[in-house]
PDB file of C-alpha atoms and ligand atoms in Angstrom:
ATOM      1  CA  UNK A   1     124.643  90.009 111.174  1.00 29.00           C
ATOM      2  CA  UNK A   2     120.944  89.682 112.111  1.00 30.00           C
ATOM      3  CA  UNK A   3     119.572  86.440 111.009  1.00 30.00           C
ATOM      4  CA  UNK A   4     116.406  85.020 112.141  1.00 31.00           C
ATOM      5  CA  UNK A   5     115.913  84.287 115.658  1.00 34.00           C
ATOM      6  CA  UNK A   6     116.965  81.253 116.746  1.00 36.00           C
ATOM      7  CA  UNK A   7     113.658  79.209 118.534  1.00 39.00           C
ATOM      8  CA  UNK A   8     114.205  76.182 120.701  1.00 41.00           C
ATOM      9  CA  UNK A   9     112.467  73.849 118.883  1.00 44.00           C
ATOM     10  CA  UNK A  10     109.192  72.586 120.655  1.00 44.00           C
ATOM     11  CA  UNK A  11     110.828  69.396 121.897  1.00 41.00           C
ATOM     12  CA  UNK A  12     113.829  71.424 122.976  1.00 38.00           C
ATOM     13  CA  UNK A  13     111.412  73.330 124.562  1.00 40.00           C
ATOM     14  CA  UNK A  14     109.790  70.607 126.239  1.00 39.00           C
ATOM     15  CA  UNK A  15     112.824  69.264 127.514  1.00 36.00           C
ATOM     16  CA  UNK A  16     113.937  72.455 129.052  1.00 37.00           C
ATOM     17  CA  UNK A  17     110.421  72.520 130.979  1.00 40.00           C
ATOM     18  CA  UNK A  18     109.415  75.536 128.970  1.00 45.00           C
ATOM     19  CA  UNK A  19     105.662  75.645 127.425  1.00 48.00           C
ATOM     20  CA  UNK A  20     105.071  73.962 124.349  1.00 48.00           C
ATOM     21  CA  UNK A  21     104.163  77.238 121.543  1.00 46.00           C
ATOM     22  CA  UNK A  22     101.929  74.564 119.791  1.00 44.00           C
ATOM     23  CA  UNK A  23     100.078  71.840 122.554  1.00 44.00           C
ATOM     24  CA  UNK A  24      98.272  69.386 120.671  1.00 41.00           C
ATOM     25  CA  UNK A  25      97.044  69.596 117.068  1.00 40.00           C
ATOM     26  CA  UNK A  26     100.455  67.955 115.920  1.00 42.00           C
ATOM     27  CA  UNK A  27     101.349  64.613 114.013  1.00 43.00           C
ATOM     28  CA  UNK A  28     104.133  62.665 115.495  1.00 42.00           C
ATOM     29  CA  UNK A  29     106.245  60.982 113.056  1.00 45.00           C
ATOM     30  CA  UNK A  30     108.639  58.123 114.163  1.00 45.00           C
ATOM     31  CA  UNK A  31     111.721  57.542 111.767  1.00 46.00           C
ATOM     32  CA  UNK A  32     113.278  54.012 111.364  1.00 51.00           C
ATOM     33  CA  UNK A  33     115.097  51.976 113.932  1.00 53.00           C
ATOM     34  CA  UNK A  34     115.938  51.941 117.505  1.00 49.00           C
ATOM     35  CA  UNK A  35     117.305  55.178 117.504  1.00 49.00           C
ATOM     36  CA  UNK A  36     114.080  57.145 115.649  1.00 55.00           C
ATOM     37  CA  UNK A  37     113.002  60.293 117.247  1.00 61.00           C
ATOM     38  CA  UNK A  38     109.169  61.343 117.511  1.00 70.00           C
ATOM     39  CA  UNK A  39     109.402  64.780 115.909  1.00 79.00           C
ATOM     40  CA  UNK A  40     106.377  67.175 116.761  1.00 87.00           C
ATOM     41  CA  UNK A  41     105.075  68.449 112.777  1.00 94.00           C
ATOM     42  CA  UNK A  42     103.219  71.576 112.513  1.00 97.00           C
ATOM     43  CA  UNK A  43      99.985  71.249 110.826  1.00 97.00           C
ATOM     44  CA  UNK A  44      97.353  73.530 109.548  1.00 97.00           C
ATOM     45  CA  UNK A  45      95.452  73.529 113.039  1.00 98.00           C
ATOM     46  CA  UNK A  46      98.681  74.943 114.824  1.00 98.00           C
ATOM     47  CA  UNK A  47      98.765  77.594 111.939  1.00 98.00           C
ATOM     48  CA  UNK A  48      95.354  78.314 112.695  1.00 98.00           C
ATOM     49  CA  UNK A  49      95.838  78.821 116.538  1.00 98.00           C
ATOM     50  CA  UNK A  50      98.888  80.828 115.888  1.00 98.00           C
ATOM     51  CA  UNK A  51      96.268  83.682 114.169  1.00 98.00           C
ATOM     52  CA  UNK A  52      93.278  83.574 116.881  1.00 97.00           C
ATOM     53  CA  UNK A  53      96.660  83.769 119.630  1.00 98.00           C
ATOM     54  CA  UNK A  54      98.128  86.290 117.836  1.00 98.00           C
ATOM     55  CA  UNK A  55     101.568  84.577 117.126  1.00 98.00           C
ATOM     56  CA  UNK A  56     103.235  85.469 113.659  1.00 98.00           C
ATOM     57  CA  UNK A  57     103.892  83.088 111.063  1.00 98.00           C
ATOM     58  CA  UNK A  58     107.490  83.015 110.124  1.00 98.00           C
ATOM     59  CA  UNK A  59     107.587  81.112 106.860  1.00 98.00           C
ATOM     60  CA  UNK A  60     110.518  81.217 104.207  1.00 98.00           C
ATOM     61  CA  UNK A  61     111.132  79.365 100.889  1.00 98.00           C
ATOM     62  CA  UNK A  62     113.443  76.697 100.351  1.00 98.00           C
ATOM     63  CA  UNK A  63     114.111  74.475  97.271  1.00 98.00           C
ATOM     64  CA  UNK A  64     116.798  71.921  98.617  1.00 98.00           C
ATOM     65  CA  UNK A  65     117.024  69.577 101.701  1.00 98.00           C
ATOM     66  CA  UNK A  66     120.107  71.640 102.824  1.00 98.00           C
ATOM     67  CA  UNK A  67     118.439  74.691 103.328  1.00 98.00           C
ATOM     68  CA  UNK A  68     115.049  73.344 104.141  1.00 98.00           C
ATOM     69  CA  UNK A  69     117.222  71.583 107.256  1.00 98.00           C
ATOM     70  CA  UNK A  70     118.673  74.394 108.229  1.00 98.00           C
ATOM     71  CA  UNK A  71     115.560  76.998 108.385  1.00 98.00           C
ATOM     72  CA  UNK A  72     113.714  74.151 110.233  1.00 98.00           C
ATOM     73  CA  UNK A  73     116.384  73.439 112.787  1.00 97.00           C
ATOM     74  CA  UNK A  74     115.942  77.593 113.761  1.00 97.00           C
ATOM     75  CA  UNK A  75     112.273  76.475 114.190  1.00 97.00           C
ATOM     76  CA  UNK A  76     110.596  78.622 111.258  1.00 98.00           C
ATOM     77  CA  UNK A  77     106.702  77.800 110.993  1.00 98.00           C
ATOM     78  CA  UNK A  78     106.464  77.241 107.165  1.00 98.00           C
ATOM     79  CA  UNK A  79     108.852  76.313 104.581  1.00 98.00           C
ATOM     80  CA  UNK A  80     107.468  77.197 100.600  1.00 98.00           C
ATOM     81  CA  UNK A  81     109.279  75.423  98.054  1.00 98.00           C
ATOM     82  CA  UNK A  82     108.224  78.763  95.499  1.00 98.00           C
ATOM     83  CA  UNK A  83     107.928  78.653  91.809  1.00 98.00           C
ATOM     84  CA  UNK A  84     110.423  81.594  92.444  1.00 97.00           C
ATOM     85  CA  UNK A  85     112.496  78.521  91.823  1.00 98.00           C
ATOM     86  CA  UNK A  86     112.764  79.734  88.213  1.00 97.00           C
ATOM     87  CA  UNK A  87     114.241  82.812  88.762  1.00 95.00           C
ATOM     88  CA  UNK A  88     116.368  82.247  92.089  1.00 95.00           C
ATOM     89  CA  UNK A  89     117.741  78.620  91.025  1.00 97.00           C
ATOM     90  CA  UNK A  90     116.970  77.803  87.551  1.00 97.00           C
ATOM     91  CA  UNK A  91     117.889  81.317  86.161  1.00 95.00           C
ATOM     92  CA  UNK A  92     114.876  82.150  84.208  1.00 96.00           C
ATOM     93  CA  UNK A  93     113.498  85.871  84.248  1.00 94.00           C
ATOM     94  CA  UNK A  94     109.887  84.633  85.951  1.00 96.00           C
ATOM     95  CA  UNK A  95     107.983  82.153  86.917  1.00 97.00           C
ATOM     96  CA  UNK A  96     106.356  80.811  83.662  1.00 98.00           C
ATOM     97  CA  UNK A  97     108.820  78.118  82.460  1.00 98.00           C
ATOM     98  CA  UNK A  98     108.939  76.896  85.729  1.00 98.00           C
ATOM     99  CA  UNK A  99     107.339  72.689  85.573  1.00 98.00           C
ATOM    100  CA  UNK A 100     105.422  70.366  87.596  1.00 98.00           C
ATOM    101  CA  UNK A 101     108.632  68.063  87.163  1.00 98.00           C
ATOM    102  CA  UNK A 102     110.656  71.034  88.194  1.00 98.00           C
ATOM    103  CA  UNK A 103     108.280  71.347  91.755  1.00 98.00           C
ATOM    104  CA  UNK A 104     108.398  67.706  92.343  1.00 98.00           C
ATOM    105  CA  UNK A 105     111.628  67.343  92.320  1.00 98.00           C
ATOM    106  CA  UNK A 106     112.325  70.528  94.744  1.00 98.00           C
ATOM    107  CA  UNK A 107     109.296  69.947  96.894  1.00 98.00           C
ATOM    108  CA  UNK A 108     111.129  66.224  97.238  1.00 98.00           C
ATOM    109  CA  UNK A 109     114.563  67.497  98.107  1.00 98.00           C
ATOM    110  CA  UNK A 110     113.115  70.109 100.741  1.00 98.00           C
ATOM    111  CA  UNK A 111     110.932  67.423 102.106  1.00 98.00           C
ATOM    112  CA  UNK A 112     113.682  65.207 102.643  1.00 98.00           C
ATOM    113  CA  UNK A 113     115.544  68.245 104.630  1.00 98.00           C
ATOM    114  CA  UNK A 114     112.889  69.125 107.053  1.00 97.00           C
ATOM    115  CA  UNK A 115     111.506  67.117 109.709  1.00 96.00           C
ATOM    116  CA  UNK A 116     109.463  69.367 111.432  1.00 97.00           C
ATOM    117  CA  UNK A 117     108.170  72.726 109.615  1.00 98.00           C
ATOM    118  CA  UNK A 118     105.067  72.942 107.542  1.00 98.00           C
ATOM    119  CA  UNK A 119     105.928  72.458 103.690  1.00 98.00           C
ATOM    120  CA  UNK A 120     103.801  73.949 100.868  1.00 98.00           C
ATOM    121  CA  UNK A 121     104.609  73.366  97.522  1.00 99.00           C
ATOM    122  CA  UNK A 122     103.845  75.696  94.760  1.00 98.00           C
ATOM    123  CA  UNK A 123     101.866  74.899  91.691  1.00 98.00           C
ATOM    124  CA  UNK A 124     103.266  76.276  89.024  1.00 98.00           C
ATOM    125  CA  UNK A 125     101.755  78.147  86.064  1.00 98.00           C
ATOM    126  CA  UNK A 126     100.060  75.608  83.820  1.00 98.00           C
ATOM    127  CA  UNK A 127      99.463  73.259  86.360  1.00 98.00           C
ATOM    128  CA  UNK A 128      95.768  74.377  87.526  1.00 98.00           C
ATOM    129  CA  UNK A 129      94.621  76.726  84.973  1.00 97.00           C
ATOM    130  CA  UNK A 130      93.345  74.224  82.557  1.00 97.00           C
ATOM    131  CA  UNK A 131      91.334  71.784  84.154  1.00 98.00           C
ATOM    132  CA  UNK A 132      89.801  70.838  87.411  1.00 98.00           C
ATOM    133  CA  UNK A 133      91.303  67.424  86.990  1.00 98.00           C
ATOM    134  CA  UNK A 134      94.711  68.384  85.909  1.00 98.00           C
ATOM    135  CA  UNK A 135      94.498  70.586  89.085  1.00 98.00           C
ATOM    136  CA  UNK A 136      93.947  67.863  91.731  1.00 98.00           C
ATOM    137  CA  UNK A 137      95.957  65.477  89.838  1.00 98.00           C
ATOM    138  CA  UNK A 138      98.858  67.788  90.163  1.00 98.00           C
ATOM    139  CA  UNK A 139      98.170  69.058  93.269  1.00 98.00           C
ATOM    140  CA  UNK A 140      98.079  65.331  94.398  1.00 98.00           C
ATOM    141  CA  UNK A 141     101.625  64.802  93.135  1.00 98.00           C
ATOM    142  CA  UNK A 142     103.052  67.557  95.010  1.00 98.00           C
ATOM    143  CA  UNK A 143     102.028  65.864  98.094  1.00 98.00           C
ATOM    144  CA  UNK A 144     103.226  62.379  97.270  1.00 98.00           C
ATOM    145  CA  UNK A 145     106.310  64.660  96.545  1.00 98.00           C
ATOM    146  CA  UNK A 146     106.830  65.189 100.358  1.00 98.00           C
ATOM    147  CA  UNK A 147     104.275  68.227 100.878  1.00 98.00           C
ATOM    148  CA  UNK A 148     101.853  69.080 102.991  1.00 98.00           C
ATOM    149  CA  UNK A 149      99.609  71.671 101.019  1.00 98.00           C
ATOM    150  CA  UNK A 150      99.816  73.559  97.826  1.00 98.00           C
ATOM    151  CA  UNK A 151      99.830  77.101  97.117  1.00 98.00           C
ATOM    152  CA  UNK A 152      98.103  78.732  93.785  1.00 98.00           C
ATOM    153  CA  UNK A 153      97.547  82.073  92.300  1.00 98.00           C
ATOM    154  CA  UNK A 154      94.438  83.583  91.993  1.00 98.00           C
ATOM    155  CA  UNK A 155      90.856  85.052  93.859  1.00 98.00           C
ATOM    156  CA  UNK A 156      87.559  84.995  92.389  1.00 98.00           C
ATOM    157  CA  UNK A 157      88.797  83.261  89.544  1.00 98.00           C
ATOM    158  CA  UNK A 158      90.333  80.421  91.081  1.00 98.00           C
ATOM    159  CA  UNK A 159      87.495  79.750  93.346  1.00 98.00           C
ATOM    160  CA  UNK A 160      86.362  76.640  91.592  1.00 98.00           C
ATOM    161  CA  UNK A 161      89.915  75.097  91.757  1.00 98.00           C
ATOM    162  CA  UNK A 162      90.475  75.734  95.314  1.00 98.00           C
ATOM    163  CA  UNK A 163      87.116  74.304  96.067  1.00 98.00           C
ATOM    164  CA  UNK A 164      88.072  71.070  94.058  1.00 98.00           C
ATOM    165  CA  UNK A 165      91.538  70.742  95.429  1.00 98.00           C
ATOM    166  CA  UNK A 166      90.489  71.193  98.711  1.00 98.00           C
ATOM    167  CA  UNK A 167      87.606  68.834  98.530  1.00 98.00           C
ATOM    168  CA  UNK A 168      89.778  66.070  97.850  1.00 98.00           C
ATOM    169  CA  UNK A 169      91.783  66.543 101.146  1.00 98.00           C
ATOM    170  CA  UNK A 170      94.613  68.307  99.928  1.00 98.00           C
ATOM    171  CA  UNK A 171      94.889  71.891 101.578  1.00 98.00           C
ATOM    172  CA  UNK A 172      95.117  74.771  99.403  1.00 98.00           C
ATOM    173  CA  UNK A 173      96.985  78.457 100.525  1.00 98.00           C
ATOM    174  CA  UNK A 174      95.674  81.303  98.015  1.00 98.00           C
ATOM    175  CA  UNK A 175      98.059  83.927  96.849  1.00 98.00           C
ATOM    176  CA  UNK A 176      96.564  87.138  96.036  1.00 98.00           C
ATOM    177  CA  UNK A 177      97.756  90.951  95.060  1.00 98.00           C
ATOM    178  CA  UNK A 178     100.752  90.894  92.994  1.00 97.00           C
ATOM    179  CA  UNK A 179     100.764  87.434  91.441  1.00 98.00           C
ATOM    180  CA  UNK A 180     103.514  86.664  89.372  1.00 97.00           C
ATOM    181  CA  UNK A 181     102.292  84.384  87.126  1.00 98.00           C
ATOM    182  CA  UNK A 182      99.936  87.297  85.607  1.00 97.00           C
ATOM    183  CA  UNK A 183     103.319  89.361  85.260  1.00 96.00           C
ATOM    184  CA  UNK A 184     101.680  89.823  81.665  1.00 96.00           C
ATOM    185  CA  UNK A 185      98.342  90.723  82.482  1.00 95.00           C
ATOM    186  CA  UNK A 186      99.405  93.248  85.017  1.00 96.00           C
ATOM    187  CA  UNK A 187     101.754  94.926  82.872  1.00 95.00           C
ATOM    188  CA  UNK A 188     104.854  93.835  85.007  1.00 95.00           C
ATOM    189  CA  UNK A 189     105.492  93.151  88.542  1.00 95.00           C
ATOM    190  CA  UNK A 190     103.409  96.324  90.567  1.00 95.00           C
ATOM    191  CA  UNK A 191     101.854  96.761  93.493  1.00 97.00           C
ATOM    192  CA  UNK A 192      98.427  96.014  93.504  1.00 96.00           C
ATOM    193  CA  UNK A 193      95.132  97.356  95.375  1.00 96.00           C
ATOM    194  CA  UNK A 194      96.162 101.466  94.928  1.00 97.00           C
ATOM    195  CA  UNK A 195      93.170 102.283  93.127  1.00 97.00           C
ATOM    196  CA  UNK A 196      89.196 102.093  94.418  1.00 97.00           C
ATOM    197  CA  UNK A 197      88.509  99.405  92.291  1.00 97.00           C
ATOM    198  CA  UNK A 198      91.470  97.295  92.814  1.00 96.00           C
ATOM    199  CA  UNK A 199      90.934  97.230  96.242  1.00 97.00           C
ATOM    200  CA  UNK A 200      87.119  96.108  95.909  1.00 98.00           C
ATOM    201  CA  UNK A 201      88.455  93.317  93.844  1.00 97.00           C
ATOM    202  CA  UNK A 202      91.158  92.195  96.352  1.00 98.00           C
ATOM    203  CA  UNK A 203      88.899  92.309  99.177  1.00 98.00           C
ATOM    204  CA  UNK A 204      86.472  89.998  96.988  1.00 98.00           C
ATOM    205  CA  UNK A 205      89.506  88.170  96.005  1.00 98.00           C
ATOM    206  CA  UNK A 206      90.273  87.594  99.915  1.00 98.00           C
ATOM    207  CA  UNK A 207      86.528  86.551 100.440  1.00 98.00           C
ATOM    208  CA  UNK A 208      86.778  83.892  97.656  1.00 98.00           C
ATOM    209  CA  UNK A 209      89.798  82.343  98.542  1.00 98.00           C
ATOM    210  CA  UNK A 210      88.313  81.929 102.151  1.00 98.00           C
ATOM    211  CA  UNK A 211      84.773  80.900 100.877  1.00 98.00           C
ATOM    212  CA  UNK A 212      86.362  78.138  98.671  1.00 98.00           C
ATOM    213  CA  UNK A 213      88.655  76.523 101.566  1.00 98.00           C
ATOM    214  CA  UNK A 214      91.942  77.905 101.746  1.00 98.00           C
ATOM    215  CA  UNK A 215      93.225  77.405 104.853  1.00 98.00           C
ATOM    216  CA  UNK A 216      95.479  80.757 104.406  1.00 98.00           C
ATOM    217  CA  UNK A 217      96.339  83.133 102.088  1.00 98.00           C
ATOM    218  CA  UNK A 218      99.840  84.998 100.573  1.00 98.00           C
ATOM    219  CA  UNK A 219      98.811  88.667 100.409  1.00 98.00           C
ATOM    220  CA  UNK A 220     101.818  89.860  97.856  1.00 98.00           C
ATOM    221  CA  UNK A 221     102.758  93.557  97.095  1.00 98.00           C
ATOM    222  CA  UNK A 222      99.786  95.547  98.511  1.00 98.00           C
ATOM    223  CA  UNK A 223      99.357  98.828 100.278  1.00 98.00           C
ATOM    224  CA  UNK A 224     100.010  97.901 104.274  1.00 98.00           C
ATOM    225  CA  UNK A 225      96.231  99.288 105.507  1.00 98.00           C
ATOM    226  CA  UNK A 226      94.537  97.032 102.708  1.00 98.00           C
ATOM    227  CA  UNK A 227      96.554  93.855 104.045  1.00 98.00           C
ATOM    228  CA  UNK A 228      95.277  94.895 107.640  1.00 98.00           C
ATOM    229  CA  UNK A 229      91.908  94.926 106.725  1.00 98.00           C
ATOM    230  CA  UNK A 230      91.656  91.659 104.425  1.00 98.00           C
ATOM    231  CA  UNK A 231      93.414  89.958 107.603  1.00 98.00           C
ATOM    232  CA  UNK A 232      91.009  91.616 110.518  1.00 98.00           C
ATOM    233  CA  UNK A 233      88.265  90.482 107.891  1.00 98.00           C
ATOM    234  CA  UNK A 234      89.723  86.956 107.234  1.00 98.00           C
ATOM    235  CA  UNK A 235      89.111  84.142 109.828  1.00 98.00           C
ATOM    236  CA  UNK A 236      91.875  82.522 107.716  1.00 98.00           C
ATOM    237  CA  UNK A 237      95.821  83.136 108.507  1.00 98.00           C
ATOM    238  CA  UNK A 238      97.059  85.376 105.840  1.00 98.00           C
ATOM    239  CA  UNK A 239     101.092  85.708 105.174  1.00 98.00           C
ATOM    240  CA  UNK A 240     102.371  89.203 103.967  1.00 98.00           C
ATOM    241  CA  UNK A 241     105.320  89.383 101.190  1.00 98.00           C
ATOM    242  CA  UNK A 242     105.224  93.208 100.535  1.00 98.00           C
ATOM    243  CA  UNK A 243     101.996  93.698 102.288  1.00 98.00           C
ATOM    244  CA  UNK A 244     103.014  95.485 105.525  1.00 98.00           C
ATOM    245  CA  UNK A 245     103.234  94.341 109.508  1.00 98.00           C
ATOM    246  CA  UNK A 246      99.576  93.712 109.789  1.00 98.00           C
ATOM    247  CA  UNK A 247      99.331  90.413 108.458  1.00 98.00           C
ATOM    248  CA  UNK A 248      99.180  87.062 110.688  1.00 98.00           C
ATOM    249  CA  UNK A 249     102.723  86.486 109.045  1.00 98.00           C
ATOM    250  CA  UNK A 250     105.333  87.032 106.744  1.00 98.00           C
ATOM    251  CA  UNK A 251     107.496  85.263 104.071  1.00 98.00           C
ATOM    252  CA  UNK A 252     110.710  85.968 102.257  1.00 98.00           C
ATOM    253  CA  UNK A 253     112.553  84.334  99.293  1.00 97.00           C
ATOM    254  CA  UNK A 254     115.491  82.690 100.824  1.00 98.00           C
ATOM    255  CA  UNK A 255     118.158  84.380  98.854  1.00 97.00           C
ATOM    256  CA  UNK A 256     116.844  87.657  99.206  1.00 96.00           C
ATOM    257  CA  UNK A 257     116.918  87.778 102.944  1.00 97.00           C
ATOM    258  CA  UNK A 258     120.344  85.837 103.171  1.00 97.00           C
ATOM    259  CA  UNK A 259     121.548  88.374 100.462  1.00 96.00           C
ATOM    260  CA  UNK A 260     122.766  86.048  97.901  1.00 95.00           C
ATOM    261  CA  UNK A 261     120.253  87.691  95.434  1.00 86.00           C
ATOM    262  CA  UNK A 262     121.894  90.556  93.562  1.00 81.00           C
ATOM    263  CA  UNK A 263     119.814  91.072  90.019  1.00 77.00           C
ATOM    264  CA  UNK A 264     117.162  93.408  91.532  1.00 76.00           C
ATOM    265  CA  UNK A 265     116.042  94.533  94.964  1.00 82.00           C
ATOM    266  CA  UNK A 266     112.516  94.592  95.902  1.00 86.00           C
ATOM    267  CA  UNK A 267     111.549  97.594  98.526  1.00 90.00           C
ATOM    268  CA  UNK A 268     109.517  95.110 100.332  1.00 92.00           C
ATOM    269  CA  UNK A 269     113.291  92.869 101.102  1.00 94.00           C
ATOM    270  CA  UNK A 270     115.215  93.304 103.852  1.00 95.00           C
ATOM    271  CA  UNK A 271     118.589  91.554 103.524  1.00 95.00           C
ATOM    272  CA  UNK A 272     118.968  90.283 107.164  1.00 96.00           C
ATOM    273  CA  UNK A 273     122.798  88.907 106.323  1.00 96.00           C
ATOM    274  CA  UNK A 274     125.053  89.950 102.983  1.00 95.00           C
ATOM    275  CA  UNK A 275     125.927  86.168 102.667  1.00 97.00           C
ATOM    276  CA  UNK A 276     127.439  86.819  98.768  1.00 96.00           C
ATOM    277  CA  UNK A 277     130.410  89.088 100.124  1.00 96.00           C
ATOM    278  CA  UNK A 278     131.959  85.511 102.138  1.00 97.00           C
ATOM    279  CA  UNK A 279     130.346  83.378  99.623  1.00 98.00           C
ATOM    280  CA  UNK A 280     133.014  85.710  96.992  1.00 97.00           C
ATOM    281  CA  UNK A 281     136.073  85.762  99.207  1.00 98.00           C
ATOM    282  CA  UNK A 282     135.439  82.086 100.401  1.00 98.00           C
ATOM    283  CA  UNK A 283     135.718  80.997  96.608  1.00 98.00           C
ATOM    284  CA  UNK A 284     138.414  83.237  95.835  1.00 98.00           C
ATOM    285  CA  UNK A 285     140.303  82.161  98.177  1.00 98.00           C
ATOM    286  CA  UNK A 286     140.078  78.726  97.206  1.00 98.00           C
ATOM    287  CA  UNK A 287     140.751  79.882  93.622  1.00 98.00           C
ATOM    288  CA  UNK A 288     143.569  81.504  94.531  1.00 98.00           C
ATOM    289  CA  UNK A 289     144.750  78.387  96.630  1.00 98.00           C
ATOM    290  CA  UNK A 290     144.741  75.779  93.624  1.00 98.00           C
ATOM    291  CA  UNK A 291     146.866  78.772  91.258  1.00 98.00           C
ATOM    292  CA  UNK A 292     149.423  78.700  93.782  1.00 98.00           C
ATOM    293  CA  UNK A 293     149.830  75.498  94.440  1.00 98.00           C
ATOM    294  CA  UNK A 294     148.914  76.044  98.436  1.00 98.00           C
ATOM    295  CA  UNK A 295     146.140  73.901  98.459  1.00 98.00           C
ATOM    296  CA  UNK A 296     145.841  71.000  98.674  1.00 97.00           C
ATOM    297  CA  UNK A 297     148.644  70.747 101.853  1.00 97.00           C
ATOM    298  CA  UNK A 298     150.001  67.517 103.128  1.00 96.00           C
ATOM    299  CA  UNK A 299     146.990  67.386 105.748  1.00 97.00           C
ATOM    300  CA  UNK A 300     144.684  67.144 102.924  1.00 96.00           C
ATOM    301  CA  UNK A 301     146.731  64.223 101.242  1.00 97.00           C
ATOM    302  CA  UNK A 302     146.183  60.816 101.641  1.00 97.00           C
TER     303      UNK A 302
HETATM  304  O1  LIG B 401     107.554  81.700  94.670  1.00 88.30           O
HETATM  305  C1  LIG B 401     107.561  82.056  96.046  1.00 88.30           C
HETATM  306  O2  LIG B 401     108.353  82.206  96.270  1.00 88.30           O
HETATM  307  C2  LIG B 401     106.352  82.690  96.649  1.00 88.30           C
HETATM  308  C3  LIG B 401     106.659  83.496  97.459  1.00 88.30           C
HETATM  309  C4  LIG B 401     107.177  84.813  97.070  1.00 88.30           C
HETATM  310  C5  LIG B 401     105.029  83.992  98.121  1.00 88.30           C
HETATM  311  O3  LIG B 401     105.342  82.733  95.600  1.00 88.30           O
END
């Protein structure tokens, strides 16, 4: 099974005398009590520096404390509490029914699980579109829940909203191209930027997001060559999903890359594991043992 490379954490690297991959620019978080460990947190300056140094940014989604802790231990740079929550956790067919309450609850859980990775939370549908005041208030709620930045969908049309949230000192990650909250406007989940007018529009969207003050932008479902052009044109890091290898980083939904989600398999998903099978086998073995009376045994009983 191939999995994300087990990078030593920055603290482990320092202990082993290896160079710190992110020198400076981090805050230190102390825990409580005498045994508290100082944890070097990843921040937006680290991500900007990674683009400048040509170091790829690794981002993955997580929706709870358990997986956030595992991914943090592996050494991913960014954890996204995505509104993909709606599909991969809550059982909806799209992201449109995810609420602020859902996002606050799951952002808090992921924040409690991770120590070092930078945590981004998605702004759900209708949490930022109605008014600038709603957008700032809801972005602030996600920071209060434990995120360090919010992500919202839109380019030139979201320019004012991004500017207002960023002006409230809340870091914003943009998201352009195939934007799942616009599924009905796009006529389905379709690759964007294939025609000349769409290409021009995406280049303009990318420029608008950066000019409005976003610190990074997700490029979803766009041709690799266009994503490369956008990545070279922007000074902020681009994170690709279905956007080719030239982006400054990549993101995947955890259930997709772990091989847990079987309902559909987009072309851009690589399954780095096949975890559905061992889960089915383990639960099947448990069910059989309960039914034939071999579990619990003496060793599991008091
Ligand atoms: O909601 C999500 O998980 C996302 C990523 C796929 C980028 O927005």
